[in-house]
XYZ file of C-alpha atoms in Angstrom:
420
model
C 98.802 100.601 70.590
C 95.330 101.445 69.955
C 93.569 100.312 66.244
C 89.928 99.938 65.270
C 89.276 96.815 65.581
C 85.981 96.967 64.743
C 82.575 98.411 65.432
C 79.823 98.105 68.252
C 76.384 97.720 66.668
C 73.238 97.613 68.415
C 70.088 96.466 66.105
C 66.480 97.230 67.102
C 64.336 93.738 66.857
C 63.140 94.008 63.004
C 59.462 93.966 62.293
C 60.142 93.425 58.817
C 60.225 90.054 58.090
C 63.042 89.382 55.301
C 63.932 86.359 53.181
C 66.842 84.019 54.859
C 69.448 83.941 52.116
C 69.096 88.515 51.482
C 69.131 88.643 55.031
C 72.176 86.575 54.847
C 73.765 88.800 52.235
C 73.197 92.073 53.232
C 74.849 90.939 56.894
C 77.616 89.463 54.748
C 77.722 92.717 53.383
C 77.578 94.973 56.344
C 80.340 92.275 57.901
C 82.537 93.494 54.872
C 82.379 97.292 55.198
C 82.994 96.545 59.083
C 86.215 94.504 58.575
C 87.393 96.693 55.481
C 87.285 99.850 57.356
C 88.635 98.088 60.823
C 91.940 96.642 58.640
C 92.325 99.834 56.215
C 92.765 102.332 59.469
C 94.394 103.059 62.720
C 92.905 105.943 65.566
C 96.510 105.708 67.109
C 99.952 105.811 66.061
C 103.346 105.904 68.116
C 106.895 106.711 65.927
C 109.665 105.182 67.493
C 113.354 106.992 67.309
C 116.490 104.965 67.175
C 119.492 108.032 66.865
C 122.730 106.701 66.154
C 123.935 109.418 68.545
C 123.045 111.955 71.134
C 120.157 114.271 70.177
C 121.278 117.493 71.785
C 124.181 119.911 69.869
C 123.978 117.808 66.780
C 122.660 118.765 63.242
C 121.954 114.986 62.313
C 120.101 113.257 65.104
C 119.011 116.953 66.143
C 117.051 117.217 62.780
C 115.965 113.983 63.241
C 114.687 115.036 66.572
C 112.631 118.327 65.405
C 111.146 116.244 62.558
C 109.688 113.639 65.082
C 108.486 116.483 67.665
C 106.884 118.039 64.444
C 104.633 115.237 63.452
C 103.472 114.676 67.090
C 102.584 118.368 67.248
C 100.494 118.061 64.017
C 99.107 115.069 65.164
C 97.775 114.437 68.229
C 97.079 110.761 67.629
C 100.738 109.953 66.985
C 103.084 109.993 69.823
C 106.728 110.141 69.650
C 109.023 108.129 71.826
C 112.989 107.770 71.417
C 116.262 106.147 72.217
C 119.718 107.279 71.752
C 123.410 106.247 71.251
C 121.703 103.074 69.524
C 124.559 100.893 68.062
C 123.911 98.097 65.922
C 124.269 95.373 68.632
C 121.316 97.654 70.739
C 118.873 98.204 67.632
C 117.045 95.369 67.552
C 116.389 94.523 71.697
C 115.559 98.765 72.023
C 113.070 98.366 69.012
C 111.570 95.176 70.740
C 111.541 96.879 74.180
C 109.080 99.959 72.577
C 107.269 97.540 70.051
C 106.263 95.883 73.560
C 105.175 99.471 74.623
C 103.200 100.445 71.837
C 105.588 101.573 69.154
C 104.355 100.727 65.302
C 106.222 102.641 63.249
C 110.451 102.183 64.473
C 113.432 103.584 62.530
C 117.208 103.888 62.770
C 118.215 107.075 61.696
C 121.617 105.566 60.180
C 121.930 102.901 58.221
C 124.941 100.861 59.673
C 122.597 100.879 62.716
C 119.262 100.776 61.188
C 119.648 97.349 58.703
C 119.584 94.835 61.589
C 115.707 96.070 61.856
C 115.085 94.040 58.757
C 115.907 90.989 60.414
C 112.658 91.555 62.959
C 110.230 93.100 60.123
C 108.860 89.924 59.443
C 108.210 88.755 63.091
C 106.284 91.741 63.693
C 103.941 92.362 60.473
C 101.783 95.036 61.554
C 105.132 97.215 62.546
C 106.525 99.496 60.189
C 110.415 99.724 60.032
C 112.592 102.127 58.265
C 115.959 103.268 58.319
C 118.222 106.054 56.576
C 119.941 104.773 53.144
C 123.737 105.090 53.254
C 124.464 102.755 50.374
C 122.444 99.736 50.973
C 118.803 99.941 49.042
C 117.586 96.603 50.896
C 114.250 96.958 51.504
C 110.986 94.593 52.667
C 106.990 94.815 52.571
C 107.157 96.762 55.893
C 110.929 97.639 55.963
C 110.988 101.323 54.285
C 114.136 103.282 53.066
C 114.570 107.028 53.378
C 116.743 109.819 52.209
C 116.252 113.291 50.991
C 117.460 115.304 47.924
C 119.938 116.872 50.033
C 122.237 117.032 46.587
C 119.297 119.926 45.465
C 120.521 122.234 48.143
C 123.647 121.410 47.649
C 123.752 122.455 44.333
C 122.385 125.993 45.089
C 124.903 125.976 47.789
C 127.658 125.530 45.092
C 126.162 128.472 43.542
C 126.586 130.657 46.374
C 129.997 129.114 46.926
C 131.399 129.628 43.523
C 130.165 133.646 43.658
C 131.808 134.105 47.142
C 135.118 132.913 46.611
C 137.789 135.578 45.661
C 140.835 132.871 45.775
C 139.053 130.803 43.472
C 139.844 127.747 46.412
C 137.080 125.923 47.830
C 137.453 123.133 50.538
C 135.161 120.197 52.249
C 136.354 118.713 55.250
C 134.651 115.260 54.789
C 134.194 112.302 56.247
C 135.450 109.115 54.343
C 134.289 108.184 50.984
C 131.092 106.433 50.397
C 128.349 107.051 48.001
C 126.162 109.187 50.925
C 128.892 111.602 50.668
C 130.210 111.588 46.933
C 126.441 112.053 46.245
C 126.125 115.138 48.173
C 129.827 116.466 47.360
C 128.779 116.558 43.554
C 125.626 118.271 43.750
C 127.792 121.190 45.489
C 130.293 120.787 42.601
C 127.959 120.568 39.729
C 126.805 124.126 41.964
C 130.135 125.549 41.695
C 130.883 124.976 38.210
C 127.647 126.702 37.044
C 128.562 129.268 39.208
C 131.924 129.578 38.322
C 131.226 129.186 34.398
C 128.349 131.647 34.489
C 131.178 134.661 36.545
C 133.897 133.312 33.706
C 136.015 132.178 36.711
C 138.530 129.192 37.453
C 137.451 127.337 41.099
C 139.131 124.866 42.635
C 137.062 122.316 44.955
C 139.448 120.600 47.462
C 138.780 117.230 49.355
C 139.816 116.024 52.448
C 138.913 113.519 54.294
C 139.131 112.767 57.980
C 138.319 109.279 58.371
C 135.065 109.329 59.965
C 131.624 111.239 60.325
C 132.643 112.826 63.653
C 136.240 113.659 64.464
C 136.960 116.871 66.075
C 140.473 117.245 66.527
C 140.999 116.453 63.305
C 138.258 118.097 61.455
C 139.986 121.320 62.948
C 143.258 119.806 61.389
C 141.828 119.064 57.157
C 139.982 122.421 58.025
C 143.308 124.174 59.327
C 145.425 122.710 56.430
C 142.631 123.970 53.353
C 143.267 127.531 54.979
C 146.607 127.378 55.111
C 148.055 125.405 52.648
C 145.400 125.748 49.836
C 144.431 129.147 50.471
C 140.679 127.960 50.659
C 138.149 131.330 51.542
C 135.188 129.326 51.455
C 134.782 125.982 53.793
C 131.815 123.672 54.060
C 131.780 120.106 55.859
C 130.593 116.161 55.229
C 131.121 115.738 58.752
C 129.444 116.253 61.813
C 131.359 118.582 64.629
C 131.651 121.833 64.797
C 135.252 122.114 64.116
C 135.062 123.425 60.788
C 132.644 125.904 61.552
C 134.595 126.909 63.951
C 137.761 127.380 62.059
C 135.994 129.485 59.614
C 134.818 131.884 62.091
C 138.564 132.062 63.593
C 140.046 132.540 60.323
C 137.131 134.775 59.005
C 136.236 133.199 55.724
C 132.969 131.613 54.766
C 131.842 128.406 55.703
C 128.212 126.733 54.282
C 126.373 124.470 56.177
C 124.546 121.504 55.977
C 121.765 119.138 57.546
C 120.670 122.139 59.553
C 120.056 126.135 60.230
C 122.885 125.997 63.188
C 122.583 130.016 62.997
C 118.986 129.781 63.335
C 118.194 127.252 65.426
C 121.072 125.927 67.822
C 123.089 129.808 67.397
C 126.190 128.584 66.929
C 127.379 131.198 64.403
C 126.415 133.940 63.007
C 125.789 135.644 59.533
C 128.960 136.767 59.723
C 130.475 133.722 58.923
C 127.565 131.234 57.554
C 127.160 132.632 54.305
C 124.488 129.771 53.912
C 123.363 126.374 55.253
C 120.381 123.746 53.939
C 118.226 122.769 56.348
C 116.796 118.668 55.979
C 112.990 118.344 56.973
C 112.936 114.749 58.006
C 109.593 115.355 58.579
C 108.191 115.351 55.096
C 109.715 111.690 54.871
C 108.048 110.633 58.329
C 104.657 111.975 57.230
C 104.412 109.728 54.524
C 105.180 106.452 56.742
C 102.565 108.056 59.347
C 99.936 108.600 56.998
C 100.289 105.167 55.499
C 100.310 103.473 58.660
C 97.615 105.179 59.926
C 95.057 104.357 56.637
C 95.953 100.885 57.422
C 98.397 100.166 54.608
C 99.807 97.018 54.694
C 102.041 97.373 51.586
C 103.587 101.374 51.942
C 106.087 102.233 49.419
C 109.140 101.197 50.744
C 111.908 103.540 49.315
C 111.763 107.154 49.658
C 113.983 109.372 48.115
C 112.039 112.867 48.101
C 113.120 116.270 47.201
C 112.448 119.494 47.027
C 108.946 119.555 45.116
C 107.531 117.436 48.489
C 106.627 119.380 51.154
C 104.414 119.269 54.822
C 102.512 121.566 56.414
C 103.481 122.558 59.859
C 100.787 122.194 62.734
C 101.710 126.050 62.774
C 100.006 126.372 58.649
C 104.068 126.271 57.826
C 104.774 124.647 54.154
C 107.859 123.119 54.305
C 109.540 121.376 51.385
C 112.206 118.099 52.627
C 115.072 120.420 52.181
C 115.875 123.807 51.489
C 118.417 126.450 51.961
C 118.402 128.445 54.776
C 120.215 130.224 57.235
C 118.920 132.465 60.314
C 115.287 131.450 60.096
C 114.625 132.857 56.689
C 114.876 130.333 53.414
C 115.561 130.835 49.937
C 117.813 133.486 48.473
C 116.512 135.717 51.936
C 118.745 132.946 53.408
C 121.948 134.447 52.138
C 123.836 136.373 54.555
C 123.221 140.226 54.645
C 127.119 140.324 54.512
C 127.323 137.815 52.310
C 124.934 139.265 49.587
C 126.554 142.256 48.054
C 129.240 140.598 47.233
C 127.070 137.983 45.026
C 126.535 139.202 41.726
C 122.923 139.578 41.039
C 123.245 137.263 37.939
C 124.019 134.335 40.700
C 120.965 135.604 42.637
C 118.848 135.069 40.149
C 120.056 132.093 38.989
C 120.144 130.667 42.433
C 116.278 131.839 43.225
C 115.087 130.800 39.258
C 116.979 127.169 40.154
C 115.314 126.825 43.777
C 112.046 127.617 41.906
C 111.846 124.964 39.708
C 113.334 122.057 41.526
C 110.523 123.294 44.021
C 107.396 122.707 41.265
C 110.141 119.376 39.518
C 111.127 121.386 36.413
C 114.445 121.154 36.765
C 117.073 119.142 38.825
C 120.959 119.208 38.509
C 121.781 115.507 38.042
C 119.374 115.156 35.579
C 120.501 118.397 33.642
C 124.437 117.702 34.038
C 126.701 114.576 32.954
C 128.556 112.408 35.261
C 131.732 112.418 33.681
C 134.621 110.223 36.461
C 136.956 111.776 37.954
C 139.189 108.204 38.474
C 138.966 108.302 41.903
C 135.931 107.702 44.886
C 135.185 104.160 46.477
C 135.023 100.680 44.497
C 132.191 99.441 45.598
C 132.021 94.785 45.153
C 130.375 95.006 42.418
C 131.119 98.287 40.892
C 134.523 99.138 40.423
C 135.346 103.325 39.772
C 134.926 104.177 36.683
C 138.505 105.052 35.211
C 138.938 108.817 34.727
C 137.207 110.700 31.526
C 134.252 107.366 31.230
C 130.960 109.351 30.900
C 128.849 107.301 33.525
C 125.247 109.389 32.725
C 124.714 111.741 30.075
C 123.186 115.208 30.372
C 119.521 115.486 30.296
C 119.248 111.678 31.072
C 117.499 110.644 34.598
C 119.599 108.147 36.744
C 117.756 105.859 38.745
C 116.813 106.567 42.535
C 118.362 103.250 43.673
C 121.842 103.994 41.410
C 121.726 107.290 43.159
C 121.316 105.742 46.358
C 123.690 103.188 46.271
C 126.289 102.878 43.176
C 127.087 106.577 42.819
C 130.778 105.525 44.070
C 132.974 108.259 41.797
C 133.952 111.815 42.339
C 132.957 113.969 39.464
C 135.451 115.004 36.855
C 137.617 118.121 38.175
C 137.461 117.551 41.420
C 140.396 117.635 43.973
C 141.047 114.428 46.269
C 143.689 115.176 48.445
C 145.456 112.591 50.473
């Protein structure tokens, strides 16, 4: 790790002769600036991966991946360095081993292996920490928290969903139910119902759940099952193999993606069959921990929750905002499948580009516009027990907290299909 430490001065022998106590205080002085400026910056930086699993074929630690590879190319005082398949009992001694090698800014890229990094942040001060929020919002001086507005995509997703259906049956393969995933699963529902209410249509949203975030026999299985037994024509996923994508391409019907453009950049599809997918910019969320560290920050803001209205440029002059929708390289409504699009109406287009628009300058944003009415069912959290079915949790056009967001948003919204 390289920091300013300070500066070098050399001083030509002064002809000038000056009173003791100003010579004293404009040394003082200069002393000041010198320390100030040595403290408040950094010429080096090195960001130090933890991926809960393996980088390569994987839309999660993948994007997590790109983001880091990003920075370094933008910056070529920061240096990225990695480990993966980092479990919770290898987090700390891997963070220690590249602290030792010049890492200063370490984070676990899940939370259920990224927490045990608070435990260290106060042995090593000048370190920044981070890891993803699930549900926990713990955070210290130098211990950040991180997620995107992935429920903004979502909900333009929903959009898109809601116009493409024709048997009015939707389906998510998910994972198990915690507030990461009931988060994102309403912002595609509050999506769907717009959709569907603007077309004057009746959709159906099913919910399955597989157990856990990466389970491919039986993702194929909930995925298999929505097809067959609930007639589903559009699929989308809150897990993280490939089976459901795969499903929908063998059963030709829709599927929408998440975390990542897997037509675009890993080609695991095509058009024919991704009608859409949001892509997550981790980046944008790094940058700000980079730039902080760098200026010498020793208080950054330690929870992070950024949307659509932040964006980085690219080394490339790219502007990219945390998350988007996209699908084959190109972003916005351009992201929608050319097979896809003429069978949107163009009333759905236009609401879908008018939405994108202003959560993109913060005019507008779907869980501040709709209410969270229960649906009786999710995950009781210990302190927070589901809210029985009909209770209005938030009113429309009130703004929930970022920290209830991130970690007591434990019911499925109102309509909503749980199946068992």
């Amino acid at each position: 790790m390289d920091r300013a430490h300070g500066w070098r001065r050399r001083l030509a022998p002064l002809r000038i002769v000056v009173p003791s106590l100003l010579l004293a205080a404009l040394l003082a002085g200069a002393a000041g600036r010198v320390g100030s400026s040595a403290s408040a910056a950094a010429a080096n930086a090195t960001l130090a991966i933890l991926h809960f699993s393996v980088i390569k074929g994987t839309t999660w630690s993948g994007a997590h991946h790109r983001a880091a590879q990003r920075i370094a190319e933008k910056y070529p005082n920061v240096k990225y360095v990695y480990r993966e398949e980092v479990g919770p009992d290898l987090t700390v001694p891997y963070a220690e081993e590249l602290i030792r090698q010049g890492a200063n800014i370490v984070v676990g890229n899940a939370e259920f292996m990224g927490l045990p990094l608070k435990d260290i942040a106060d042995k090593y001060p000048k370190v920044y920490f981070g890891s993803v929020v699930a549900s926990d919002v713990t955070t210290k001086r130098n211990f950040i928290r991180f997620f995107p507005r992935q429920y903004q995509a979502l909900y333009l997703e929903g959009l898109i969903a809601a116009a493409l259906t024709r048997s009015g049956n939707i389906g998510i393969v998910s994972a198990f139910p915690n507030v990461q995933v009931i988060r994102r699963q309403a912002g595609f529902f509050l999506g769907v119902q717009d959709g569907a209410k603007a077309l004057g249509k009746k959709v159906t949203v099913y919910v399955k759940y597989v157990g856990d975030w990466y389970k491919p026999a039986e993702e194929r299985e909930v995925a298999t099952t929505l097809v067959r037994q609930y007639k589903v024509d559009v699929i989308t996923q809150q897990t993280d193999s490939g089976s459901p994508l795969d499903v929908a391409q063998e059963r030709k019907i829709w599927f929408v993606g998440k975390d990542m453009d897997v037509v675009g950049f890993y080609g695991w599809s095509s058009t024919d069959t991704v009608a859409v997918s949001f892509d997550t910019r981790w980046e944008v969320l790094y940058e700000r921990m980079v730039k902080e560290w760098l200026a010498g920050n020793q208080n950054p803001r330690t929870l992070l929750y950024l949307g659509m209205r932040d964006t980085m440029t690219l080394a490339d002059g790219t502007v990219v905002p945390t998350v988007d929708i996209m699908n084959n390289k190109k972003v916005g409504v351009d992201a929608i499948s050319p097979k896809a699009r003429p069978l949107i109406p163009a009333s759905i287009l236009r609401l879908v580009s008018q939405r994108r628009e202003q959560m993109m300058k913060g005019q507008w944003d779907p869980f501040f516009e709709h209410a969270f009415v229960s649906n009786g069912t999710g995950l009781a959290l210990k302190d927070t027990p589901i809210p029985a079915k009909g209770t209005v949790v938030k009113k429309a056009r009130q703004t929930p907290s970022d920290t209830w967001l991130l970690g007591k948003f434990n019911f499925d919204l109102n309509g909503m299909t749980i199946l068992k």
